[in-house]
Short mmCIF file of C-alpha atoms in Angstrom, two decimals:
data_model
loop_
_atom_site.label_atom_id
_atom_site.label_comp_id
_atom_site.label_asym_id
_atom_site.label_seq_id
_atom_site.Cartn_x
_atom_site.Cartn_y
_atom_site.Cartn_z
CA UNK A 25 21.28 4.95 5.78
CA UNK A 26 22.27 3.93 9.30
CA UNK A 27 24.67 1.24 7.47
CA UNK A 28 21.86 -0.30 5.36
CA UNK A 29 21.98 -1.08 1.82
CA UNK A 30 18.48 -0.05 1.80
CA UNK A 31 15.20 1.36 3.83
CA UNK A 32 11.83 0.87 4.65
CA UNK A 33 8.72 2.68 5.58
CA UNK A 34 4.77 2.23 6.21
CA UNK A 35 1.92 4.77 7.30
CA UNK A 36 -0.20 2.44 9.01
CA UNK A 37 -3.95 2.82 10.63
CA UNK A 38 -3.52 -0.69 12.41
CA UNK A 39 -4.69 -0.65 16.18
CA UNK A 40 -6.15 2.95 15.47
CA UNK A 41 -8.74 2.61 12.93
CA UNK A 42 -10.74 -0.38 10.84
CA UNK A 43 -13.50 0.14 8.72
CA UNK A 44 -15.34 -2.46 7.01
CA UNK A 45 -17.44 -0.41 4.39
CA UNK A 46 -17.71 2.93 2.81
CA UNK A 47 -15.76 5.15 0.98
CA UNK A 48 -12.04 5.21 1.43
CA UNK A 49 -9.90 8.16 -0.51
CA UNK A 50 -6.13 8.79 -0.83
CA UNK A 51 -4.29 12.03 -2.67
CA UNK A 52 -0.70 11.27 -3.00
CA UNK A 53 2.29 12.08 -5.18
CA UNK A 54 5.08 10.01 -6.24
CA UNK A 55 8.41 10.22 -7.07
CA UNK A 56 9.60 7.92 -10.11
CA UNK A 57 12.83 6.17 -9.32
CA UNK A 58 14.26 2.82 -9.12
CA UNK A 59 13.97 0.30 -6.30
CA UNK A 60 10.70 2.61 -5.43
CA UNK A 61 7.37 0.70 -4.46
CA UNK A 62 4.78 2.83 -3.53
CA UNK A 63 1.35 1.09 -2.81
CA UNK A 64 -2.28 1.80 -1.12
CA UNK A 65 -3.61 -1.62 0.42
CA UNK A 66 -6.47 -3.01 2.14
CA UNK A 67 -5.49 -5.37 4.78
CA UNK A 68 -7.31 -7.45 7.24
CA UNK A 69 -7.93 -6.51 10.69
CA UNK A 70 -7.55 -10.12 11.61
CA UNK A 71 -3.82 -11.06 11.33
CA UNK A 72 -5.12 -14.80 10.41
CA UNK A 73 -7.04 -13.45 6.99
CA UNK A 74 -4.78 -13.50 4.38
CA UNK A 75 -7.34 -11.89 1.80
CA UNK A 76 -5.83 -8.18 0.81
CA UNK A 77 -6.51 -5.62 -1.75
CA UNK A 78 -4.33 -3.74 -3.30
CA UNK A 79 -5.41 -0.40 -4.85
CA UNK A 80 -2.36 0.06 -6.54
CA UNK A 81 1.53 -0.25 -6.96
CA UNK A 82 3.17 2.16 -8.72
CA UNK A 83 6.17 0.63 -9.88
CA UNK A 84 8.76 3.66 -9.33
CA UNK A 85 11.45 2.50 -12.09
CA UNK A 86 8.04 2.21 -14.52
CA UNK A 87 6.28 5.37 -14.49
CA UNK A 88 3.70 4.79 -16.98
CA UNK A 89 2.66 1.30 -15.21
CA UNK A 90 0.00 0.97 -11.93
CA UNK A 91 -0.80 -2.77 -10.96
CA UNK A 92 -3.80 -3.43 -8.74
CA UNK A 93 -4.37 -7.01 -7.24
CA UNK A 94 -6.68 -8.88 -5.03
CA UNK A 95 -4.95 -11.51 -3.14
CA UNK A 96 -6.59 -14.33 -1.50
CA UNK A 97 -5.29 -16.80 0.36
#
């Protein structure tokens, strides 16, 4: 793709929307596959927190395996 070995993409909400409590929902479908990362994360509005949570990681060359995290730093 445009001479890449690889690419990249993000749906982001950053400089749009923040929310610090509540209820937060996602419907999405994946397609299995290797090299594929799909993921749903929580990140900081302040780019000097490091603390983020993801919801999950669905490992795309796994299909029966989700990993969720909470990184701290």
């Amino acid at each position: 793709f445009y001479g890449s070995a690889y690419t990249s993409g993000a749906i982001t909400t950053k400089n749009s929307f923040s929310q610090a409590y509540g209820y937060f929902e996602i419907r999405s479908k994946f397609t299995p596959g290797r090299g594929l990362l799909p993921s749903f994360r929580l990140l900081p509005q302040d780019p000097t927190k490091t603390t983020q949570i993801n919801i999950f990681e669905f490992i795309g060359s796994d299909a029966s395996r989700v990993n969720m995290a909470l990184l701290c730093g």
